[in-house]
Tab-separated table of C-alpha atoms in Angstrom:
chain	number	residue	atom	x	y	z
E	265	UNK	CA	20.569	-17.016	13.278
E	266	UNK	CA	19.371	-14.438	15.207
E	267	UNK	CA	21.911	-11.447	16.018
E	268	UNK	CA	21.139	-8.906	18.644
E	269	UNK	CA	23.309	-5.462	19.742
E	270	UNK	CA	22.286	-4.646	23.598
E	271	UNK	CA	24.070	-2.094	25.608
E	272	UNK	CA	26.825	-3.474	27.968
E	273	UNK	CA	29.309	-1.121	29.547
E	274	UNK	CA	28.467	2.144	27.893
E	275	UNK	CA	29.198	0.237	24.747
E	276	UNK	CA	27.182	-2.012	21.793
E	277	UNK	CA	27.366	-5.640	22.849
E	278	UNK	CA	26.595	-8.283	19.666
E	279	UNK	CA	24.793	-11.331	20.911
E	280	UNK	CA	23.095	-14.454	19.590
E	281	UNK	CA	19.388	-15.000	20.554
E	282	UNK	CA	18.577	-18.234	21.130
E	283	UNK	CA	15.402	-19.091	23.417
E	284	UNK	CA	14.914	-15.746	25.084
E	285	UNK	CA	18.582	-15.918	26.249
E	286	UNK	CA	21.731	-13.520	24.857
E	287	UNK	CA	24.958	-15.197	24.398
E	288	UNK	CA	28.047	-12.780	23.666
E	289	UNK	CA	30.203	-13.663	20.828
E	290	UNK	CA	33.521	-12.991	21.925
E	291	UNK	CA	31.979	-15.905	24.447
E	292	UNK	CA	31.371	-18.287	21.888
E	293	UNK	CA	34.371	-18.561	20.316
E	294	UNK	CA	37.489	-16.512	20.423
E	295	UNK	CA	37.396	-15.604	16.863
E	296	UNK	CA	34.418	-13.791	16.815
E	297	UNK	CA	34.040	-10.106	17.153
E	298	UNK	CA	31.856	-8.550	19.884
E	299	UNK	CA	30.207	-5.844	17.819
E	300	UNK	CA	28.190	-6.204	15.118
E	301	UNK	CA	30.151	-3.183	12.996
E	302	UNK	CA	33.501	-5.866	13.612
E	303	UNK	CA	31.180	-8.899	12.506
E	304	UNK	CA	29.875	-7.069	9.226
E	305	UNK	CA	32.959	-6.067	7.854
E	306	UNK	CA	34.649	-9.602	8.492
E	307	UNK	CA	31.443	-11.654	7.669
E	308	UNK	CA	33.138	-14.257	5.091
E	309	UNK	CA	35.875	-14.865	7.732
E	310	UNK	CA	33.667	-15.395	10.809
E	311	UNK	CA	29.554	-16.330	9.367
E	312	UNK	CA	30.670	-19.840	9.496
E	313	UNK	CA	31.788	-19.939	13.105
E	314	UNK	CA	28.958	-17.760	14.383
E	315	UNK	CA	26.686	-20.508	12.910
E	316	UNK	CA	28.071	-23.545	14.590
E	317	UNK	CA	27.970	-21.591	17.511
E	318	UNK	CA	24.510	-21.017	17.074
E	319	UNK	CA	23.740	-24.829	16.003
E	320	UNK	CA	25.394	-25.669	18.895
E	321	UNK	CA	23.470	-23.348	20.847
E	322	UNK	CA	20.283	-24.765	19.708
E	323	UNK	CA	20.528	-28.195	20.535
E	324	UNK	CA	21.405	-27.115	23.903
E	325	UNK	CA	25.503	-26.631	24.507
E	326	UNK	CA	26.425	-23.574	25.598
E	327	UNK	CA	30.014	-23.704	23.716
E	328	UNK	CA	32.929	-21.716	24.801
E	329	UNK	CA	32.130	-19.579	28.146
E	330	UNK	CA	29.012	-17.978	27.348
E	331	UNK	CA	26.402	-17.719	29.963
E	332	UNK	CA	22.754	-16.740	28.641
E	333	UNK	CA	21.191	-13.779	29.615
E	334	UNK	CA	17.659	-12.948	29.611
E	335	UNK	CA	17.000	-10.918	26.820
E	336	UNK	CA	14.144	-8.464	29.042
E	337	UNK	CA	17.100	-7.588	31.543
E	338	UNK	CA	18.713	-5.340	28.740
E	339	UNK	CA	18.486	-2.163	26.843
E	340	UNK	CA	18.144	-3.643	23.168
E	341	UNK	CA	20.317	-1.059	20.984
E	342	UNK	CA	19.569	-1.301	16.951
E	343	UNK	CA	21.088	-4.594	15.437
E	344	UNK	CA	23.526	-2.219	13.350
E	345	UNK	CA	24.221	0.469	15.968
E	346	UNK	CA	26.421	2.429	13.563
E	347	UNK	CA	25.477	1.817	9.958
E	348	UNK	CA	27.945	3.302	7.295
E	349	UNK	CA	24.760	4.307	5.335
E	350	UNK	CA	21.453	4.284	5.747
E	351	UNK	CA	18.840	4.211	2.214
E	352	UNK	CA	15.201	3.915	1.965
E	353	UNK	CA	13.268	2.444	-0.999
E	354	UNK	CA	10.167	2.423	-2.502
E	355	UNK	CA	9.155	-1.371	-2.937
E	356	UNK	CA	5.686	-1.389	-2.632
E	357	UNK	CA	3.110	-0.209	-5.422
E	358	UNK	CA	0.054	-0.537	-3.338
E	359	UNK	CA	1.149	2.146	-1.233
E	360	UNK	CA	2.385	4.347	-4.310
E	361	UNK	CA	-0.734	3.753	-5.816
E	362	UNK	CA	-3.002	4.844	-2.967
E	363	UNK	CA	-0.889	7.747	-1.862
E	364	UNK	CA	-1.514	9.463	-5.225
E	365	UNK	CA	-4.870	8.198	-5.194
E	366	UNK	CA	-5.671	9.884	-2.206
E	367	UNK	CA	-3.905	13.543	-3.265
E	368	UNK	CA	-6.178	12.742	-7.223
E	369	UNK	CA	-2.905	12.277	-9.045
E	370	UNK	CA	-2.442	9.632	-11.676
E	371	UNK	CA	-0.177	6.495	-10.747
E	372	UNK	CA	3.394	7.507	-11.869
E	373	UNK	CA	4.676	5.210	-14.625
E	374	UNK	CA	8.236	5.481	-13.759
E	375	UNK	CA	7.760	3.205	-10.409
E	376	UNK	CA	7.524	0.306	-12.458
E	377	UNK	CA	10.257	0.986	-15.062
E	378	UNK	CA	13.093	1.195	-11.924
E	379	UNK	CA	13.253	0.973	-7.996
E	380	UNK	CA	14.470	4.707	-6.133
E	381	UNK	CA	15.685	5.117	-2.871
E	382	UNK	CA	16.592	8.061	-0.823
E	383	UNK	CA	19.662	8.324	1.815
E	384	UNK	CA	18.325	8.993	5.307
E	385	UNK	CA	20.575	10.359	8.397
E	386	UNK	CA	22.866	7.250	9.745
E	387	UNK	CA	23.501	9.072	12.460
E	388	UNK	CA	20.029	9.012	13.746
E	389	UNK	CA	19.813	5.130	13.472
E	390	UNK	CA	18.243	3.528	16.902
E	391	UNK	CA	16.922	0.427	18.132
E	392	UNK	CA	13.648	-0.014	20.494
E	393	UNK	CA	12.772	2.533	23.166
E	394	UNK	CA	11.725	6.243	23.382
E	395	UNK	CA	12.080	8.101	20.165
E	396	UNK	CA	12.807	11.956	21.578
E	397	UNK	CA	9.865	14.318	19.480
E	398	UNK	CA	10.787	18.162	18.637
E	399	UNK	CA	7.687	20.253	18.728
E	400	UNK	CA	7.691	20.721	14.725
E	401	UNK	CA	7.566	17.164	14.601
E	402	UNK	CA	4.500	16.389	15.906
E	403	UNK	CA	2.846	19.030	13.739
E	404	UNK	CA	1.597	15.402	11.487
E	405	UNK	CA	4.051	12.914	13.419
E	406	UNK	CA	3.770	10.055	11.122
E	407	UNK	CA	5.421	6.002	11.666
E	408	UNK	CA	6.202	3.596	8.324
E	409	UNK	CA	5.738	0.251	8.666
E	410	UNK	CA	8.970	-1.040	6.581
E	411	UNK	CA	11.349	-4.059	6.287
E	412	UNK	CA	15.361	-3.470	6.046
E	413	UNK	CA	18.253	-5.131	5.437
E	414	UNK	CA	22.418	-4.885	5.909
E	415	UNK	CA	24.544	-5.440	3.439
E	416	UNK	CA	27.540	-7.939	4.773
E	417	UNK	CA	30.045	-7.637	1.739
E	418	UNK	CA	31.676	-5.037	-0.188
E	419	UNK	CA	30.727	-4.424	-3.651
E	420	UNK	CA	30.190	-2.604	-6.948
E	421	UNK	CA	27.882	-2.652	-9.884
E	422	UNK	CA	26.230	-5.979	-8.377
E	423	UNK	CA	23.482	-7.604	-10.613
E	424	UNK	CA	19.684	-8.785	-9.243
E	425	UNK	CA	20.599	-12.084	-9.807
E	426	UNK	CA	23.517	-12.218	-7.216
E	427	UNK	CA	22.366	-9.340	-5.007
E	428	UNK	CA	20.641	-11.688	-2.168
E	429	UNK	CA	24.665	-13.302	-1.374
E	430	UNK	CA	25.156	-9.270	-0.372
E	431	UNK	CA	22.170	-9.413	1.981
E	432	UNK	CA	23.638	-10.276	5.387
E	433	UNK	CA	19.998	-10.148	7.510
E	434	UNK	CA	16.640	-8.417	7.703
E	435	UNK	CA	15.115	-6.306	10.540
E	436	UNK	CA	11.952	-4.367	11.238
E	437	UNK	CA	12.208	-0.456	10.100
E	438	UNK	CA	10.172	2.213	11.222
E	439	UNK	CA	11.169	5.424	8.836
E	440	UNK	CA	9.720	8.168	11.045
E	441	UNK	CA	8.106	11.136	9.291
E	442	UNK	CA	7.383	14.560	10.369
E	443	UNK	CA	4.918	14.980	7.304
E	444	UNK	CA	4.794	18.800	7.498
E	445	UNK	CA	8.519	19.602	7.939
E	446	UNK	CA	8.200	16.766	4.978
E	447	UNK	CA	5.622	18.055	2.328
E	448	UNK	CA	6.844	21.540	2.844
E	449	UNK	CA	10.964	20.901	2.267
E	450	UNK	CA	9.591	18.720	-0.736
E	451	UNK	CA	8.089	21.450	-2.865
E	452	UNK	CA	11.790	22.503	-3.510
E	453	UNK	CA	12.385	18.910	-5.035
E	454	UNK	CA	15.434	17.793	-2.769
E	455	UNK	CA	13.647	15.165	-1.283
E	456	UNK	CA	12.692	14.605	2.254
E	457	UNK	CA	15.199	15.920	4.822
E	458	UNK	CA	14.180	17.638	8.226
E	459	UNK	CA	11.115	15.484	8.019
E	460	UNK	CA	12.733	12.082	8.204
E	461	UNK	CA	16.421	12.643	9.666
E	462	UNK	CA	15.135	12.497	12.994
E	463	UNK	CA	14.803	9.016	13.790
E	464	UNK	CA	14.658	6.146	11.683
E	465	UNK	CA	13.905	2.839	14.449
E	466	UNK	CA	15.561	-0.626	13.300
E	467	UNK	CA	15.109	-4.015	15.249
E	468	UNK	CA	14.965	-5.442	17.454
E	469	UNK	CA	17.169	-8.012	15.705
E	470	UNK	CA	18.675	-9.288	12.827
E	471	UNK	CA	17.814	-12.799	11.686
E	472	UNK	CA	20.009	-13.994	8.865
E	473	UNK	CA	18.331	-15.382	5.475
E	474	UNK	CA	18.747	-18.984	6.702
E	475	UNK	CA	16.185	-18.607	8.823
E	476	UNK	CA	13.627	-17.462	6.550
E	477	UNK	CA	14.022	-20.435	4.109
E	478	UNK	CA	10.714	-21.591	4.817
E	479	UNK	CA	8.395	-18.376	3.971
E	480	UNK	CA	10.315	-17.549	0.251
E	481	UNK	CA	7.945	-16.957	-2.413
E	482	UNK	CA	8.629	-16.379	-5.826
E	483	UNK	CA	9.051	-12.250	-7.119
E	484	UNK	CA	6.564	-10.668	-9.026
E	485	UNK	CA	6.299	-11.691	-12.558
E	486	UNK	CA	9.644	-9.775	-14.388
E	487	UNK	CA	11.170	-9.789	-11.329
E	488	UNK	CA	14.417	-11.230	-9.620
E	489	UNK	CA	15.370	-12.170	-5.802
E	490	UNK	CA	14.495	-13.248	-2.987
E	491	UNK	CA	10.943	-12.752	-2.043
E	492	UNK	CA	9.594	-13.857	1.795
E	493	UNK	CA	6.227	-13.813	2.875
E	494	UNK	CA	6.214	-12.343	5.893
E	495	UNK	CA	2.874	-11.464	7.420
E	496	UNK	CA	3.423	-7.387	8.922
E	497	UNK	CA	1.378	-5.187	11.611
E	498	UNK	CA	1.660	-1.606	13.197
E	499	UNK	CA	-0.262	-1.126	16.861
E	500	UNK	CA	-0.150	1.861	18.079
E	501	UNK	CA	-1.137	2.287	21.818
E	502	UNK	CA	-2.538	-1.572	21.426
E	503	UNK	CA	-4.747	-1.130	18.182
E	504	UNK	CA	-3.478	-2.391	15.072
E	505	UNK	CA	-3.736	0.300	12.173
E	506	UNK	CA	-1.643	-1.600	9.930
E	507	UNK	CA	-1.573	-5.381	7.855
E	508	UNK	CA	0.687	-6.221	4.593
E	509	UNK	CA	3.095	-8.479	3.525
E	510	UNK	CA	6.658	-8.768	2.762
E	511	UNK	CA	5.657	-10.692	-0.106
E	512	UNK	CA	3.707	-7.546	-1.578
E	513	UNK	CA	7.214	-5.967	-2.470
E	514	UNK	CA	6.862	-5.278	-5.785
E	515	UNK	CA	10.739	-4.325	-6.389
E	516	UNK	CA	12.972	-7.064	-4.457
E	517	UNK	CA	15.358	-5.964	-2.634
E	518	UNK	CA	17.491	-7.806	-4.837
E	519	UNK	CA	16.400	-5.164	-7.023
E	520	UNK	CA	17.198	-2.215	-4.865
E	521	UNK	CA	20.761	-3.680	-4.028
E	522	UNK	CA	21.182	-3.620	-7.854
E	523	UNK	CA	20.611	-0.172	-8.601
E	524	UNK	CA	22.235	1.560	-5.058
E	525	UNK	CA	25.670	-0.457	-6.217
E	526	UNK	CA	25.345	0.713	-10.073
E	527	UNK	CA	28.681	2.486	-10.096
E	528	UNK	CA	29.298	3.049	-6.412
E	529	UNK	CA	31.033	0.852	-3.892
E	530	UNK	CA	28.163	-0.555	-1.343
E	531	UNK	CA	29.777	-1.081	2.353
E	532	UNK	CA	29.438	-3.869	5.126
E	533	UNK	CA	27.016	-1.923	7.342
E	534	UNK	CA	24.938	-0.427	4.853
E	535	UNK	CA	21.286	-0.352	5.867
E	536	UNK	CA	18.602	-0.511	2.857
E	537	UNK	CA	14.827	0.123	3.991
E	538	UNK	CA	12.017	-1.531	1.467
E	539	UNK	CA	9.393	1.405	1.730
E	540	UNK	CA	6.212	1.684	3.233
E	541	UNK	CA	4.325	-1.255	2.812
E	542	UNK	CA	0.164	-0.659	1.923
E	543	UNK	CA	-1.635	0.305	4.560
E	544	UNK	CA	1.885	1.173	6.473
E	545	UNK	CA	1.287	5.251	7.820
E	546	UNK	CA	-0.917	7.780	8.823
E	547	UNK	CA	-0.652	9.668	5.816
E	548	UNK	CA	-1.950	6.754	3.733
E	549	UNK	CA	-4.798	6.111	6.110
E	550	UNK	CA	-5.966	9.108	6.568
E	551	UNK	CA	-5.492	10.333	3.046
E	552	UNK	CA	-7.999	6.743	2.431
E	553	UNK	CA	-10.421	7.466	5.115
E	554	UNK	CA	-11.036	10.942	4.174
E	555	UNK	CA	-11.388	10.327	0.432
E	556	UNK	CA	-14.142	8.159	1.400
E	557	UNK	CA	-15.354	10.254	4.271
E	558	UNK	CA	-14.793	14.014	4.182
E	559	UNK	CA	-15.839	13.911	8.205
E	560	UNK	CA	-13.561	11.679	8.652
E	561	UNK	CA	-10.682	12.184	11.748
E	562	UNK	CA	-7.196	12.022	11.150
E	563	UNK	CA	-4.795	10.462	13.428
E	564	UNK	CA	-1.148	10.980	13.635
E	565	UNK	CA	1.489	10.232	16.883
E	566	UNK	CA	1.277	11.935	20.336
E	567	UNK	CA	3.253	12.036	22.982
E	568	UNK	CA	2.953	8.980	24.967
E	569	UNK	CA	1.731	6.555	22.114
E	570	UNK	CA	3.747	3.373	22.056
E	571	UNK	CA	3.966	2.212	18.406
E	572	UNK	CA	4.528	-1.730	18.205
E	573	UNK	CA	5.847	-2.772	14.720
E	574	UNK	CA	5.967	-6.915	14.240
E	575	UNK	CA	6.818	-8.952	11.053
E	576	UNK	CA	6.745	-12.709	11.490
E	577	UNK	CA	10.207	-13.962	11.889
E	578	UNK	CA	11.807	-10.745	12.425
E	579	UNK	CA	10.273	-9.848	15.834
E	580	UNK	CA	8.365	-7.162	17.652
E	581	UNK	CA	9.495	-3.486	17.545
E	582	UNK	CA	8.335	-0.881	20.219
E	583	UNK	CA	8.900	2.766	20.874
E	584	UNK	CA	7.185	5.123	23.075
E	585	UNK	CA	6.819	8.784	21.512
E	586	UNK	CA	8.552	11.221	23.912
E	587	UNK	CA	8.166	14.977	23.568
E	588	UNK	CA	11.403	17.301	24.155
E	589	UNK	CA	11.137	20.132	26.624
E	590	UNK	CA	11.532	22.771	24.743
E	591	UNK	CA	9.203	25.274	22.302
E	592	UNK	CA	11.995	26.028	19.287
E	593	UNK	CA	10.818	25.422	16.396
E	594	UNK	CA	12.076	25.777	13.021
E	595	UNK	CA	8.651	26.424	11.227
E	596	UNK	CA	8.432	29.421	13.243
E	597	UNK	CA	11.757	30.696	11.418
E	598	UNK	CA	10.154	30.986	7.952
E	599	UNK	CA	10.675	34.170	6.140
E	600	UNK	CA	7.497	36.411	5.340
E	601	UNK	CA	7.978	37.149	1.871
């Protein structure tokens, strides 16, 4: 099943895609919700009836009184509009490995002995479209090619091996990065912050693990979960700059779930991002290209690009880069000491 949050009446809208067309819940049966914040937190109560619906759907009855509507004649909102929580992980050791290649550090051992994450701003959650720029960030304006997923149930101190039942979808993430704001905030060891809590881009849907039956594929060796592969590309302004693989996920997210519920209560709505997958940002790019060519020219986002993000199954994911009209900036504010 494919789940989709547009914008109807000033408000989020949850719809099933089916052949290009939206169909509004609350349309296809009574019982279910018509936002997807609604649908999460009653999942076990109404997953069964969305999927008939959707069955139904798919061999061609339109049950209930929903009408289809084209899914180009609306603004597409992020499937989770208003996640409770929003974390970011660190599932791929290609791009580890390479990042600290490229600065001439030594791979860290700890990023095979346990998955991290950090928590990102939920407020700044949003779906395909412009993503509005300050001036700071463009000082090294930086996408992430990612996956993500929502959790659908409430839990606690889950293990690997049941993690995946928690998993109610995946999506396409795009953790933006502001890579000076970034590296800067970062030598004080809190993490990112004003670098990332601008925008993080999730969409344009959310297709439930049913539908990705066909491309599991088992975890790395001394691993546990689900594991997809799931061919993944960045374009920006029409040129790809960016090829991996879901499969490549070194820590499942199975994994990740484990670890962000170890003694904390994990929410229906809760967004979890896999990491940059190899190859999946400017910073890893250029940091490759100019290790093997000091000449050579970095790249990072401009106003105007359009940055198309598409993993097979999950969909395409554009945003245009849109600069604010303004000149504040808070690198300007640093103290001369």
């Amino acid at each position: 099943m494919k789940l989709v949050s547009y914008l109807r009446e000033e408000t989020d809208q949850l719809a099933i895609l089916v052949d290009g067309q939206l169909y509004n819940t609350q349309e296809l049966h009574p019982d279910l919700p018509n936002n997807m914040g609604m649908f999460l937190m009653m999942w076990e109560d109404v997953i069964d009836v969305a999927r008939q619906a959707d069955a139904s759907l798919k061999a061609g009855k339109h049950p209930g009184t929903a009408k289809g509507i084209p899914v180009e004649s609306v603004q597409l909102l992020s499937p989770v509009p208003f996640p409770t929580s929003c974390r970011d992980g660190y599932a791929f050791r290609q791009h580890v490995a390479a990042a600290r290649r490229n600065r001439k550090v030594e791979m860290i051992p700890e990023f095979d002995q346990y998955p991290i994450f950090y928590f990102t701003n939920h407020n700044a959650i949003q779906g395909p479209g412009d993503i509005h720029c300050m001036p700071d960030h463009f000082d090294k304006l930086d996408f992430e090619l990612e996956a993500a997923i929502v959790i659908c149930k409430a839990g606690r101190n889950i293990t690997a091996a049941e993690a995946d039942d928690y998993i109610g979808g995946y999506m396409i993430m795009n953790d933006m990065s502001a890579r000076t704001l970034q590296m800067e905030e970062m030598k004080l060891n809190l993490g990112p912050a004003k670098g990332k809590d601008f925008s993080t881009v999730i969409g344009p849907m959310l297709v439930t693990p049913d539908e990705l039956e066909e491309f599991l594929v088992p975890a790395k060796p001394g691993h546990t979960g689900n594991n997809y592969n799931l061919k993944m590309t960045c374009k920006v302004n029409g040129i790809q700059v960016s090829e991996g693989n879901m499969g490549d996920m070194d820590w499942t997210f199975a994994e990740i779930v484990e670890r962000c519920a170890y003694g904390v209560n994990i929410m229906p709505g809760d967004v979890i991002g896999s990491g940059t997958v190899g190859t999946g940002c400017f910073l890893e790019l250029n940091g490759t290209g100019k290790l093997n060519d000091p000449n050579y020219t970095e790249q990072w986002l401009q106003p105007g690009d359009v940055v198309e993000m598409e993993i097979e199954g999950l969909g395409t994911l554009t945003n245009t880069i849109v600069k604010e009209d303004t000149d504040f900036s808070i690198l300007a504010l640093k103290k001369n000491v």
